[in-house]
Amino acid sequence: MNGQIDSGLGIITVDTDVIATYAGSVAVECSGIIGMAAVSMKDGLVKILRKDSLKHGIRVRIEDNKIRLDFHVIVAYGNNISAIADNLVSNVKYKVEAFTGMEIEKINIYVEGVRPID
């Protein structure tokens, strides 16, 4: 389902792919996030997504015009995962709500891997 905003002059529809792409770009800017992850169901391998494929590491659901996000991330080795998650949640919540004008109801973070910083 897509998000809808009533502007007073009409309805603005925001596609979930737009929200996923924007949220992914915000996420990879966060300290401690190496990248978004794509999990291969066939062999269980995790790979880092390129910058143009960030939306594939995020699932967006919109219910009652409230956004729910699931992030699949790869974090930097040696960092506190809880601190990385708190930073990710606060940055994404603030920026995505400002970008879309819709409320974020829930953000789930799935750490799919840990990698050293290059």
Coordinates of C-alpha atoms in Angstrom, one line a residue:
M1 CA 0.0 0.0 0.0
N2 CA 1.2 3.5 -0.8
G3 CA 1.2 6.4 1.6
Q4 CA -1.3 9.2 0.9
I5 CA -1.1 12.9 2.0
D6 CA -4.1 15.2 1.7
S7 CA -2.7 18.6 0.6
G8 CA -6.0 20.4 0.7
L9 CA -6.0 20.7 -3.1
G10 CA -5.8 16.9 -3.7
I11 CA -4.1 13.7 -2.7
I12 CA -0.4 13.1 -2.9
T13 CA 0.5 9.4 -3.2
V14 CA 4.0 8.3 -2.1
D15 CA 5.2 4.9 -3.4
T16 CA 6.9 2.6 -0.9
D17 CA 10.0 2.3 -3.2
V18 CA 10.5 6.0 -2.8
I19 CA 10.4 5.7 1.0
A20 CA 12.7 2.7 1.0
T21 CA 15.3 4.4 -1.3
Y22 CA 15.3 7.5 0.9
A23 CA 15.4 5.6 4.2
G24 CA 18.3 3.5 2.8
S25 CA 20.3 6.6 1.8
V26 CA 19.8 8.0 5.4
A27 CA 20.8 4.6 6.9
V28 CA 24.1 4.3 5.1
E29 CA 25.0 7.8 6.3
C30 CA 24.8 6.6 10.0
S31 CA 28.0 5.9 11.9
G32 CA 28.7 2.1 12.2
I33 CA 26.5 1.1 9.2
I34 CA 28.7 -0.5 6.5
G35 CA 25.7 -1.0 4.1
M36 CA 22.3 -2.6 3.5
A37 CA 22.2 -6.4 3.2
A38 CA 20.5 -8.7 0.8
V39 CA 20.1 -12.3 2.0
S40 CA 20.1 -15.0 -0.6
M41 CA 17.4 -17.5 0.5
K42 CA 19.0 -20.2 -1.6
D43 CA 22.3 -20.5 0.2
G44 CA 21.9 -18.1 3.2
L45 CA 24.7 -15.8 2.0
V46 CA 24.6 -12.1 2.9
K47 CA 25.9 -9.5 0.5
I48 CA 26.3 -5.8 0.7
L49 CA 24.0 -3.9 -1.7
R50 CA 25.3 -1.2 -4.0
K51 CA 24.2 2.4 -3.5
D52 CA 21.7 2.1 -6.4
S53 CA 20.0 -1.0 -4.8
L54 CA 19.6 0.1 -1.2
K55 CA 15.8 -0.3 -1.3
H56 CA 16.2 -4.1 -1.5
G57 CA 17.5 -4.2 2.0
I58 CA 14.4 -2.4 3.4
R59 CA 10.8 -3.5 3.7
V60 CA 8.3 -0.7 3.9
R61 CA 4.7 -1.3 5.0
I62 CA 2.1 1.5 5.4
E63 CA -1.1 1.0 7.4
D64 CA -3.4 3.8 8.3
N65 CA -0.9 6.2 6.9
K66 CA 1.8 5.1 9.4
I67 CA 5.1 3.7 8.2
R68 CA 6.7 0.5 9.4
L69 CA 10.3 -0.1 8.3
D70 CA 12.4 -3.3 8.4
F71 CA 16.2 -2.7 7.9
H72 CA 18.6 -5.5 7.0
V73 CA 22.0 -4.1 7.7
I74 CA 25.7 -4.9 7.9
V75 CA 27.5 -3.2 10.8
A76 CA 31.1 -2.3 11.4
Y77 CA 33.2 -4.6 13.5
G78 CA 34.2 -3.3 16.9
N79 CA 31.2 -1.0 17.4
N80 CA 28.3 -1.2 19.9
I81 CA 25.4 -2.6 18.0
S82 CA 22.9 -1.1 20.4
A83 CA 24.4 2.4 19.8
I84 CA 24.4 1.9 16.1
A85 CA 20.7 0.9 16.2
D86 CA 19.7 3.9 18.4
N87 CA 21.5 6.2 16.0
L88 CA 19.9 4.6 13.0
V89 CA 16.4 4.8 14.5
S90 CA 16.6 8.4 15.5
N91 CA 18.1 9.6 12.2
V92 CA 15.7 7.6 10.0
K93 CA 12.7 8.6 12.1
Y94 CA 13.4 12.3 12.0
K95 CA 14.4 12.5 8.3
V96 CA 11.8 10.1 6.8
E97 CA 9.0 11.8 8.8
A98 CA 10.2 15.2 7.6
F99 CA 10.5 13.9 4.0
T100 CA 7.1 12.2 3.8
G101 CA 5.0 14.1 6.3
M102 CA 3.8 10.7 7.6
E103 CA 4.5 9.2 11.1
I104 CA 6.8 6.3 11.6
E105 CA 5.1 3.7 13.8
K106 CA 7.9 1.1 14.0
I107 CA 11.5 0.5 12.9
N108 CA 12.9 -3.1 13.1
I109 CA 16.6 -3.6 12.6
Y110 CA 18.0 -7.0 11.5
V111 CA 21.8 -7.2 11.7
E112 CA 22.7 -9.6 8.9
G113 CA 26.5 -9.4 9.3
V114 CA 29.5 -7.7 10.8
R115 CA 32.4 -6.6 8.6
P116 CA 35.7 -4.7 9.3
I117 CA 35.8 -1.1 8.0
D118 CA 37.8 -0.9 4.8

